mmCIF file of C-alpha atoms in Angstrom:
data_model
loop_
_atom_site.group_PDB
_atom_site.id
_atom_site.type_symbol
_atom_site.label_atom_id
_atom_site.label_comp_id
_atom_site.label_asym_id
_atom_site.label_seq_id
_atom_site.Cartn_x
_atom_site.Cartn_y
_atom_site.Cartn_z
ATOM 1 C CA UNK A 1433 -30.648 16.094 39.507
ATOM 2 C CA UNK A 1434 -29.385 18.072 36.279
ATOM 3 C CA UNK A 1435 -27.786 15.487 33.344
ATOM 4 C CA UNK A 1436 -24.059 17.181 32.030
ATOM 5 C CA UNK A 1437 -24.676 17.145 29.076
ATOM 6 C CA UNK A 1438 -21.308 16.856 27.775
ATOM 7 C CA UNK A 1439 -21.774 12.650 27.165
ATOM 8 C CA UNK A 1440 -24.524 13.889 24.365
ATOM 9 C CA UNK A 1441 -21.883 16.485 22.745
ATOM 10 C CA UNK A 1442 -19.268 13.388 22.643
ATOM 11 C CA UNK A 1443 -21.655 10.822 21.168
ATOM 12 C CA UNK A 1444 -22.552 13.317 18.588
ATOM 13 C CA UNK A 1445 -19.013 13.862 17.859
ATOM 14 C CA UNK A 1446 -17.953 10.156 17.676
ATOM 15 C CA UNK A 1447 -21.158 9.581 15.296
ATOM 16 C CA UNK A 1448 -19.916 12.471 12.836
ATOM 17 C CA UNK A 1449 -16.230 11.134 12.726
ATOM 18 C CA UNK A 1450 -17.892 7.779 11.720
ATOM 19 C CA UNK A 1451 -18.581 8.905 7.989
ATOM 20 C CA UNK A 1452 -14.676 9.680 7.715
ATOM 21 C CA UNK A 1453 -13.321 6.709 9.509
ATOM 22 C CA UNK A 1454 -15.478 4.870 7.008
ATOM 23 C CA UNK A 1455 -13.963 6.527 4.297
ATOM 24 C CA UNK A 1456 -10.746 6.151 4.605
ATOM 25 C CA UNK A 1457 -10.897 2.289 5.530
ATOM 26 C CA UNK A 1458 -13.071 2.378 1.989
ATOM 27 C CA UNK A 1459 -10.061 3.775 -0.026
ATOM 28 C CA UNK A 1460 -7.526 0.425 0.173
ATOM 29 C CA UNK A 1461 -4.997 0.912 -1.920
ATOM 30 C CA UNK A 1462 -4.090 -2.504 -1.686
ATOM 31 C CA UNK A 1463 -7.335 -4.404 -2.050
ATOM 32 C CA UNK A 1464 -8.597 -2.534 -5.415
ATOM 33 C CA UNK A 1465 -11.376 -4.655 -6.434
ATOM 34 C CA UNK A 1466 -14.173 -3.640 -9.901
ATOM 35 C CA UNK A 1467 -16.369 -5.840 -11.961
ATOM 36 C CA UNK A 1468 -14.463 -9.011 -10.445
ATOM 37 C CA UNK A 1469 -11.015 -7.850 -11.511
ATOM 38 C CA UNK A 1470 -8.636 -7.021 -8.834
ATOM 39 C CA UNK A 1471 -5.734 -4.872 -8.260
ATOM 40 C CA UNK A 1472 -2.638 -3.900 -5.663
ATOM 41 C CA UNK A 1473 -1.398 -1.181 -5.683
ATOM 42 C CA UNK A 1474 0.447 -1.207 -2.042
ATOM 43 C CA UNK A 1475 4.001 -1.032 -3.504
ATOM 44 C CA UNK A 1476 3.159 2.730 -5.319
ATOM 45 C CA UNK A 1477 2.339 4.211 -1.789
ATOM 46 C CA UNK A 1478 4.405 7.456 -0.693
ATOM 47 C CA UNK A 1479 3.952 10.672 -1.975
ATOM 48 C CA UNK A 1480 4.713 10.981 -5.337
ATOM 49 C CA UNK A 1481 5.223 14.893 -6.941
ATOM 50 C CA UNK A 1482 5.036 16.704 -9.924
ATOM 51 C CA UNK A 1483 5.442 20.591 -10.814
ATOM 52 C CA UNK A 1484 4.096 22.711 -13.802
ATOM 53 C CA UNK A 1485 6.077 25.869 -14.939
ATOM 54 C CA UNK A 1486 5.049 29.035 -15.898
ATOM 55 C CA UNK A 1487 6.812 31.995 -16.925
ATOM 56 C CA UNK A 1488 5.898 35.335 -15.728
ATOM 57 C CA UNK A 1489 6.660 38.982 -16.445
ATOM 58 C CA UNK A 1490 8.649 38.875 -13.253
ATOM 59 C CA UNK A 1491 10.002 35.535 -12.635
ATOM 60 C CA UNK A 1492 8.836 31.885 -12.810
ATOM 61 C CA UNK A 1493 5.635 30.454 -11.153
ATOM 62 C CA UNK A 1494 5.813 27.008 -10.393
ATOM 63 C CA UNK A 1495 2.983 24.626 -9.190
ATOM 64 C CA UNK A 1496 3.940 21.338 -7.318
ATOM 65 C CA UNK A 1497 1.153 18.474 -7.099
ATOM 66 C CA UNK A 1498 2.024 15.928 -4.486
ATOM 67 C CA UNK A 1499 -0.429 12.873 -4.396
ATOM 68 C CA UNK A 1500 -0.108 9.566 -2.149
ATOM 69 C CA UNK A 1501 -2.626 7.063 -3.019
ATOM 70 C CA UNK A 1502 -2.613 5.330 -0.048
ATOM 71 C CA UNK A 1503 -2.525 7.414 2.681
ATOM 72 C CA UNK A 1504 -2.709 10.751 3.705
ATOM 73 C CA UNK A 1505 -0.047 13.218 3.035
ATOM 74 C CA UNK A 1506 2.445 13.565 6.269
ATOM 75 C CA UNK A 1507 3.088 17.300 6.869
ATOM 76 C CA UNK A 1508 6.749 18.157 5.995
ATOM 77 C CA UNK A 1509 9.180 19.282 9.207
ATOM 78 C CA UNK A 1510 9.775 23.021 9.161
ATOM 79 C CA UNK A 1511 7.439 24.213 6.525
ATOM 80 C CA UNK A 1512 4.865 26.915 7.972
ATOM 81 C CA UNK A 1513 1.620 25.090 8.110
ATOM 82 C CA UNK A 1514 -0.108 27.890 5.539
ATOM 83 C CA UNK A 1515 2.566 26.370 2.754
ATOM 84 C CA UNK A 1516 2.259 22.946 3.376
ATOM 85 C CA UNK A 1517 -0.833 20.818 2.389
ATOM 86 C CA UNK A 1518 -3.586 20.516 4.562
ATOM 87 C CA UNK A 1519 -4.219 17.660 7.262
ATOM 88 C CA UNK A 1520 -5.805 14.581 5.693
ATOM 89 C CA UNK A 1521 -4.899 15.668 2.262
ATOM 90 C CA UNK A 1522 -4.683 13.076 -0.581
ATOM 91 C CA UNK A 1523 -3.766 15.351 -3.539
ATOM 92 C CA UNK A 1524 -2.262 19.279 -3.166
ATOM 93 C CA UNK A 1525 -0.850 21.727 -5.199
ATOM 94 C CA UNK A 1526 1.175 23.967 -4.028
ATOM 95 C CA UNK A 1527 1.891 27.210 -6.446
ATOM 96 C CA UNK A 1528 5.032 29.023 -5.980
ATOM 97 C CA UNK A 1529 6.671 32.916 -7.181
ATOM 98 C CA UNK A 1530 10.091 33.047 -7.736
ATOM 99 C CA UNK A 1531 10.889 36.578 -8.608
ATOM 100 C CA UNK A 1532 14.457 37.176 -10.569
ATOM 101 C CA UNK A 1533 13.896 40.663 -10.221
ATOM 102 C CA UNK A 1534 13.640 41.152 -6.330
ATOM 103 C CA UNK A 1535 15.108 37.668 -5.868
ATOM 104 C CA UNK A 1536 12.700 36.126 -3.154
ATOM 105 C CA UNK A 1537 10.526 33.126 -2.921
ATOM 106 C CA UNK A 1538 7.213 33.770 -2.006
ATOM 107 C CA UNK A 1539 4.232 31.164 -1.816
ATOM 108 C CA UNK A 1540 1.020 32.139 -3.672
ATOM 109 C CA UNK A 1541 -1.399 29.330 -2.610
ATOM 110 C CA UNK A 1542 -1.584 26.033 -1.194
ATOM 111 C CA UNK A 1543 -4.374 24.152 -2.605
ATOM 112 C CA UNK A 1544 -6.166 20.951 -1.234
ATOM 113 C CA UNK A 1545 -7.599 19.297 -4.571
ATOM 114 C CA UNK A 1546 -8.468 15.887 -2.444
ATOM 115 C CA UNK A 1547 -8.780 15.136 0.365
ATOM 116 C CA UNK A 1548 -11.522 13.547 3.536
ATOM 117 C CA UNK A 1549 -12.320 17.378 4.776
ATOM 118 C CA UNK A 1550 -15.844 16.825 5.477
ATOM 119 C CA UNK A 1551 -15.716 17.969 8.909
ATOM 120 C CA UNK A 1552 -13.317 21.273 8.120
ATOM 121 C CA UNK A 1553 -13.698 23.316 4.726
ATOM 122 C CA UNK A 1554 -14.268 20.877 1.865
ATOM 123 C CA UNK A 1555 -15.903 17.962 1.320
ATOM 124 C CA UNK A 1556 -15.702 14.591 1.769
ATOM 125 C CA UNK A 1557 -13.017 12.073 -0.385
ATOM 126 C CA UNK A 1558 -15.792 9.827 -1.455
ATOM 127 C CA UNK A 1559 -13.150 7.756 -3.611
ATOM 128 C CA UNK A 1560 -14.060 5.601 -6.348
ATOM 129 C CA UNK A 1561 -12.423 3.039 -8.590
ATOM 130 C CA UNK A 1562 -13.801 2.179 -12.348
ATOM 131 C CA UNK A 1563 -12.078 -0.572 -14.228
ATOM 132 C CA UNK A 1564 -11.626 1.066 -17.760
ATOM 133 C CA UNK A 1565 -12.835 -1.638 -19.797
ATOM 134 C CA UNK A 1566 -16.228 -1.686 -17.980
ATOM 135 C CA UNK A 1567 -16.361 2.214 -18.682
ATOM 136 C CA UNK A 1568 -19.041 3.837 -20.185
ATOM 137 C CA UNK A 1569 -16.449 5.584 -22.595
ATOM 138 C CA UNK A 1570 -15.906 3.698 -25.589
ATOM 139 C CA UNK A 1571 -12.712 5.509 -25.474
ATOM 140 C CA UNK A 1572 -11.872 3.898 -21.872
ATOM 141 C CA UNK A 1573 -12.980 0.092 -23.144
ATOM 142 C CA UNK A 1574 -9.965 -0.546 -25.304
ATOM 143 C CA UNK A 1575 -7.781 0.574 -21.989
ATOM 144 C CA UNK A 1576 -6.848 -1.578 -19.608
ATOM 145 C CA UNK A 1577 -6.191 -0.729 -16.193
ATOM 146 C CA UNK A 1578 -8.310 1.330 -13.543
ATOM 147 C CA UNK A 1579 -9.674 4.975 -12.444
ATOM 148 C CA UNK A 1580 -9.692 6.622 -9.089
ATOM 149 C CA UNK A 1581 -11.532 9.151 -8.512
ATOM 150 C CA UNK A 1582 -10.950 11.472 -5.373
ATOM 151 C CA UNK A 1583 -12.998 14.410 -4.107
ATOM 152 C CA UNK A 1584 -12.829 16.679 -1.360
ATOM 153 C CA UNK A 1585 -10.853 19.589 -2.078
ATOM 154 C CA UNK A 1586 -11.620 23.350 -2.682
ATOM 155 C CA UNK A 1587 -9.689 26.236 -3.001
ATOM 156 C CA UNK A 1588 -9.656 29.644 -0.952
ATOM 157 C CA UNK A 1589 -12.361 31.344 -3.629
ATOM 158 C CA UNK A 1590 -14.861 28.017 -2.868
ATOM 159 C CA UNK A 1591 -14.021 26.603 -6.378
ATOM 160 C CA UNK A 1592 -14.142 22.548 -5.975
ATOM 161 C CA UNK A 1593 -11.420 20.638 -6.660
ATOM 162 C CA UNK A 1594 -10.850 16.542 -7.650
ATOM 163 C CA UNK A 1595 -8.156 14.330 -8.713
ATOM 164 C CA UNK A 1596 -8.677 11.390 -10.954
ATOM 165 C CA UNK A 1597 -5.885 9.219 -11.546
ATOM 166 C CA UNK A 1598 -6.190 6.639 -14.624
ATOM 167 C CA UNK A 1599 -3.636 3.714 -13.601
ATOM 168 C CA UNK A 1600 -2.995 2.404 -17.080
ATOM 169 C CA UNK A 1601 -1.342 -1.128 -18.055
ATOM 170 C CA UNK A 1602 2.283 -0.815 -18.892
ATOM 171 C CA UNK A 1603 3.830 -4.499 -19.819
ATOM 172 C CA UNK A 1604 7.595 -3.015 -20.739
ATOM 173 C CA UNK A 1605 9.170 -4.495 -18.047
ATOM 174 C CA UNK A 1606 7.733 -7.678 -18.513
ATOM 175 C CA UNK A 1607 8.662 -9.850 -21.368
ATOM 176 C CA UNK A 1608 6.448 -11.446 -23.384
ATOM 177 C CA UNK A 1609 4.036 -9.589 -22.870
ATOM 178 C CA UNK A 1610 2.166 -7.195 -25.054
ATOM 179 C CA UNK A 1611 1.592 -3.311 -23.933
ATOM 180 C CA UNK A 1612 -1.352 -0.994 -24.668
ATOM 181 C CA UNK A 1613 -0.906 0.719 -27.539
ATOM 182 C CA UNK A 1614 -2.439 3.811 -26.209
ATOM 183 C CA UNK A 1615 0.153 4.127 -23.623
ATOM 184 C CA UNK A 1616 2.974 3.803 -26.625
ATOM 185 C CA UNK A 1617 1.297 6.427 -28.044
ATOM 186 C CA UNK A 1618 1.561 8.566 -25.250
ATOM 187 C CA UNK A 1619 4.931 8.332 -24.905
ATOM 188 C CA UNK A 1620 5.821 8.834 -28.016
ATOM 189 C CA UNK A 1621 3.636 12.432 -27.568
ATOM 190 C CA UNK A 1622 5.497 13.266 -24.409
ATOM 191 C CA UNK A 1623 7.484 15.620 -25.845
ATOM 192 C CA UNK A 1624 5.227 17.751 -28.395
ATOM 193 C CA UNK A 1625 3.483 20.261 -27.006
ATOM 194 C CA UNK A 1626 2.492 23.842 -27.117
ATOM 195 C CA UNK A 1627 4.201 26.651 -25.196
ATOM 196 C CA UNK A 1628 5.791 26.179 -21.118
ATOM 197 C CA UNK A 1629 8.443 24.085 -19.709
ATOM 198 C CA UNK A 1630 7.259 20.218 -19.785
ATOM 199 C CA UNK A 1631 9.959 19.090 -17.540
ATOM 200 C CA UNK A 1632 8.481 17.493 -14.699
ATOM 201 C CA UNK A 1633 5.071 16.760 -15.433
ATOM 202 C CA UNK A 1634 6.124 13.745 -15.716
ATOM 203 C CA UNK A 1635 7.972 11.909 -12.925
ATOM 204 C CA UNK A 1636 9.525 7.973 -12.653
ATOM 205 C CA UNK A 1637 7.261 6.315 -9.913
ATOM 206 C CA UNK A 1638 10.542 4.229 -8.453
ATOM 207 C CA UNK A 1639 8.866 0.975 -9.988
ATOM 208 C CA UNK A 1640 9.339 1.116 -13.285
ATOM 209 C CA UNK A 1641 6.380 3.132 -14.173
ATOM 210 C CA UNK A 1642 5.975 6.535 -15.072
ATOM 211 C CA UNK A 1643 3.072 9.403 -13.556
ATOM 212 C CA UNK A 1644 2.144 12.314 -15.919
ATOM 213 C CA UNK A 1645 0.328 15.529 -15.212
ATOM 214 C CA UNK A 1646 -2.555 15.301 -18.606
ATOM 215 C CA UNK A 1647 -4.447 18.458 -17.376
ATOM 216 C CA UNK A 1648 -5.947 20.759 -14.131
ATOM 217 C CA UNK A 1649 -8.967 22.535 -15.416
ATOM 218 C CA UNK A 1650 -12.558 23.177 -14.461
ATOM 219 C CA UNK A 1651 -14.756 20.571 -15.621
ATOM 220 C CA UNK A 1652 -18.800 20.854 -15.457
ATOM 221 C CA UNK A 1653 -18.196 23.486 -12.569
ATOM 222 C CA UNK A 1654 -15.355 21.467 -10.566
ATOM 223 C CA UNK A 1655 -11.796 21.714 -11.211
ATOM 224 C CA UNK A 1656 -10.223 18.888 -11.797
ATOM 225 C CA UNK A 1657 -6.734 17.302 -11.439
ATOM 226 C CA UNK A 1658 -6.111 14.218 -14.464
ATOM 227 C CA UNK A 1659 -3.058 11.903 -14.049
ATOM 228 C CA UNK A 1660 -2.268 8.945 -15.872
ATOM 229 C CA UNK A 1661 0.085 6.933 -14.224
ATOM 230 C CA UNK A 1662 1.755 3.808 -16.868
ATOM 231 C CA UNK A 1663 2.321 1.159 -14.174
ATOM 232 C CA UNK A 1664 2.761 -2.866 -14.449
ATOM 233 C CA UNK A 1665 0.162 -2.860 -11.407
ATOM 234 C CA UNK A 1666 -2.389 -1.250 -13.712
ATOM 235 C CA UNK A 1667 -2.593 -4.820 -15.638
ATOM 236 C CA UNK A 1668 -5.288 -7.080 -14.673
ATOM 237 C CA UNK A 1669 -3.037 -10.173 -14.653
ATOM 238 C CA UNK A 1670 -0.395 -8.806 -12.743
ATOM 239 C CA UNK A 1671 0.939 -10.274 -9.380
ATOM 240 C CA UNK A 1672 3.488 -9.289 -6.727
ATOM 241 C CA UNK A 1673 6.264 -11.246 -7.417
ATOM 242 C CA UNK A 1674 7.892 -10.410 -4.098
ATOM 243 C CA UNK A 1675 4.356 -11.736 -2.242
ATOM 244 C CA UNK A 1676 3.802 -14.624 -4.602
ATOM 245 C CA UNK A 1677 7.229 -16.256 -3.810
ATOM 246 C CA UNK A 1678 6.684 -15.521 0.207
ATOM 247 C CA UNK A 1679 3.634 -16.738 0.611
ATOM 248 C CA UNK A 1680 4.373 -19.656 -1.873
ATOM 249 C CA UNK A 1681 7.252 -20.810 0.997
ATOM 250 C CA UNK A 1682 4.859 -19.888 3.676
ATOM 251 C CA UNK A 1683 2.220 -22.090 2.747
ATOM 252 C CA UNK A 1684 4.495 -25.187 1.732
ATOM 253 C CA UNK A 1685 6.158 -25.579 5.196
ATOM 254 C CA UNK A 1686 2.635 -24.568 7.004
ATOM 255 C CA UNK A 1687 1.320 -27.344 5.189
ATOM 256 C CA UNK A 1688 4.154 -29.830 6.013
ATOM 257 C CA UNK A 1689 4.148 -29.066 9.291
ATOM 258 C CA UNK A 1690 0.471 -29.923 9.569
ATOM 259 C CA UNK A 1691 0.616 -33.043 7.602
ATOM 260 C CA UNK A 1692 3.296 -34.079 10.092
ATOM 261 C CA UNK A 1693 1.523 -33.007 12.866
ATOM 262 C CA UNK A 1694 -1.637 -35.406 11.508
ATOM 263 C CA UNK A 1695 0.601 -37.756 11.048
ATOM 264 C CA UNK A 1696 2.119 -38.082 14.518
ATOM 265 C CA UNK A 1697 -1.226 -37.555 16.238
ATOM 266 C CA UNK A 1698 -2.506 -40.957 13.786
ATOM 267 C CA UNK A 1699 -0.066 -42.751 14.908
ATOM 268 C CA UNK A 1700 -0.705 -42.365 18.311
ATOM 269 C CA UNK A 1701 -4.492 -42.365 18.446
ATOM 270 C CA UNK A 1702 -4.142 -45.348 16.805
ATOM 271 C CA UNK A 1703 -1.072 -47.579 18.674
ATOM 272 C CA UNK A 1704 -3.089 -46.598 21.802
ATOM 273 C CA UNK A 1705 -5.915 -47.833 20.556
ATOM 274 C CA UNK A 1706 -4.444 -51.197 19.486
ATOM 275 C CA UNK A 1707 -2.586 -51.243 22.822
ATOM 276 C CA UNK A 1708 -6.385 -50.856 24.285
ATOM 277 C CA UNK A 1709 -8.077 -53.700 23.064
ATOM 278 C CA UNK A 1710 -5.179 -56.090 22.560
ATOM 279 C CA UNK A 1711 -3.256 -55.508 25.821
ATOM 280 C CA UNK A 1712 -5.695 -53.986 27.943
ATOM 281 C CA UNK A 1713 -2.834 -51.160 29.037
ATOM 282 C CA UNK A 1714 -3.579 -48.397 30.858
ATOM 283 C CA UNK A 1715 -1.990 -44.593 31.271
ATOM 284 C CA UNK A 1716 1.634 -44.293 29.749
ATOM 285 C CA UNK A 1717 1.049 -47.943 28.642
ATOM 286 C CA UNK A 1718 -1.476 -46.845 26.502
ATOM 287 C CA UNK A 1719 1.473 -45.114 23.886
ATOM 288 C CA UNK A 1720 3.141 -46.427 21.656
ATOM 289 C CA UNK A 1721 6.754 -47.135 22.548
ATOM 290 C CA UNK A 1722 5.930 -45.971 25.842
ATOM 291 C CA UNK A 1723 9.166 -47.447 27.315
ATOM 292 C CA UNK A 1724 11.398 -45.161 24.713
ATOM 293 C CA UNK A 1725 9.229 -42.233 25.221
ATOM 294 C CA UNK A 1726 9.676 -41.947 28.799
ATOM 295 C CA UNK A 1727 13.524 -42.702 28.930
ATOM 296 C CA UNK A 1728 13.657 -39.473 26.299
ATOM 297 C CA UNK A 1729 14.276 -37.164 29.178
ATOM 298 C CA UNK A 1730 17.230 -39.312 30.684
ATOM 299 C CA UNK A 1731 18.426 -39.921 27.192
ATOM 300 C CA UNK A 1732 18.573 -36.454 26.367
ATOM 301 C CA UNK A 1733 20.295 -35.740 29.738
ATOM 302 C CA UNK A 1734 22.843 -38.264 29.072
ATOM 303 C CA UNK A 1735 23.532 -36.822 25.372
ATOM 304 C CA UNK A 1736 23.921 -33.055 27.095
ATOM 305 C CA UNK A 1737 26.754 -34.339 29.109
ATOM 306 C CA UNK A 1738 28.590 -36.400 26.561
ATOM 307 C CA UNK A 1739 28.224 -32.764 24.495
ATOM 308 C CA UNK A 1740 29.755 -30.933 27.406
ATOM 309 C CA UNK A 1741 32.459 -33.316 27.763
ATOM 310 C CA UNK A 1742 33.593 -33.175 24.172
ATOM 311 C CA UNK A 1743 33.471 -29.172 24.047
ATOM 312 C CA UNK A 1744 35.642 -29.296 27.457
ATOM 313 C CA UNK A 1745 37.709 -31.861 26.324
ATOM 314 C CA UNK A 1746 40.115 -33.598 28.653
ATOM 315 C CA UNK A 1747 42.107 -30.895 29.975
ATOM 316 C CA UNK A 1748 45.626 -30.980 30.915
ATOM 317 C CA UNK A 1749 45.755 -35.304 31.131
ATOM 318 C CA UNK A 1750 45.112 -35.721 27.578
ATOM 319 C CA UNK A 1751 41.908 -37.236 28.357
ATOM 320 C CA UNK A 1752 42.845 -39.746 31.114
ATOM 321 C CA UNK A 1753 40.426 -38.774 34.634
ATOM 322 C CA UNK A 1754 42.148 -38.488 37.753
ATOM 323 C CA UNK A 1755 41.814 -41.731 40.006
#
């Protein structure tokens, strides 16, 4: 008897989807964890965009990086699928013509910088977090905050493409609390600069934070995408209010309600105990107040009706039965 061999192609594809599916549980936005400091990001997840501008001879070229963090990108309704950004993309860019002398639109190039495209026409997304003050760069040490690092891209002439987001401690919301002066810095810088249109490289993140485009170049033979994104959930001692007051109320009345539940079950384990040895009782005599506890049901029945009545009143006799 010839073996199909069809089982052996679908074990060999199951095997090579492992690598992704380990990836992407890997890259946990929420559960960001380096050198024993930890960090959530969860409330920055969506996709988040910024554009570049360029002016050409014959119109305006304009290049749109989306990024999402958390998640893949979701593939926008009624955009052609060769102008949107690829399945399983983390990071695009998406580079745009609009001509002002013919007056059209037309899309130059849809770029997947990162992405988990092991299995199509990149690589794989291989992410990795670096908390800056363990850094290498003495430059990164007096930072605080983290680095991603995402991989996986490449664009339609085979040059490699990455994203590396630095998510840097900004305490302005907060009070009392003292910001990195590297960020101020920053900020104050945001609006020098040399030549182009700087609106838009820098966007509000929704939270109080702020995500700016610092450079896309080719570095050491890869080009790469650098964001800095000022956030409160870049600072090592920062916690979600929002979670820190729910689970606070979760875990008082989870513990009351166990400490009441050991205390009924005490009570009990130990009355029919002491009804054991002093009384000798058996079965229902064995409880405590075993009398009360088995007149609850006809109790409760006779508490039902006298609610009942009351909500019915007397009716038309002013609360005097017929005889």
């Amino acid at each position: 008897m010839r073996l199909s061999p069809h089982p052996y192609i679908r074990l060999s594809s199951v095997i090579l989807l492992v690598p992704s599916l380990a990836t992407a549980i890997s890259l946990d936005c929420s559960d960001v964890r380096d050198d024993g400091v930890s960090f959530n990001f969860r409330t920055l997840e969506g996709p988040h965009s910024l554009y570049r501008i360029e002016k050409q001879p014959n119109g305006i070229k304009t290049t749109t990086f989306t990024i999402d963090i958390c998640r893949p990108l979701e593939k926008q309704k009624g955009v052609p699928k060769e102008e949107d950004c690829p399945n399983y993309s983390r990071a695009c860019a998406i580079k745009r013509l609009d001509n002002t002398v013919e007056n059209v639109t037309t899309i130059i190039e849809t770029i997947p910088i990162a992405g988990e495209f092991s299995h199509s026409f990149g690589g794989a997304l291989d992410p990795k977090w670096t908390r800056l003050k363990s850094s290498a760069s003495n430059a990164d040490k007096v930072k605080e905050g983290v680095r991603l690092e995402m991989n996986g891209g490449k664009d339609t002439d085979g040059q490699k493409q990455k994203a590396i987001v630095e998510f840097l401690c900004n305490n302005s919301t907060r009070d009392g609390m003292r910001r990195d002066p590297r960020v101020a810095e920053d900020e104050e810088d945001d609006g020098a600069g040399e030549g182009g249109d700087k609106k838009g490289e820098e966007v509000d993140d929704g939270h109080g934070g702020k995500l700016k485009l610092v450079s896309w170049d080719v570095e050491e033979g890869t080009k790469v995408l650098r964001l800095d994104w000022t956030t409160k959930y870049g600072c090592e001692d920062v916690r979600d209010d929002r979670k820190s007051s729910s689970s606070g109320h979760w875990g008082f009345f989870t513990w009351f309600i166990i400490i009441a539940f050991m205390g009924v079950a005490a009570y009990l384990i130990f009355g029919s105990w002491l009804n054991y040895n002093k009384y000798s009782a058996r079965g229902w005599d064995l409880l405590p107040h075993s009398e009360t506890i088995r007149d609850v049901p006809y109790l409760f029945r006779d508490w039902m009706r006298r609610v009942v009545n009351t909500i019915q009143g007397g009716g038309s006799r002013g609360g005097y039965s017929a005889v």
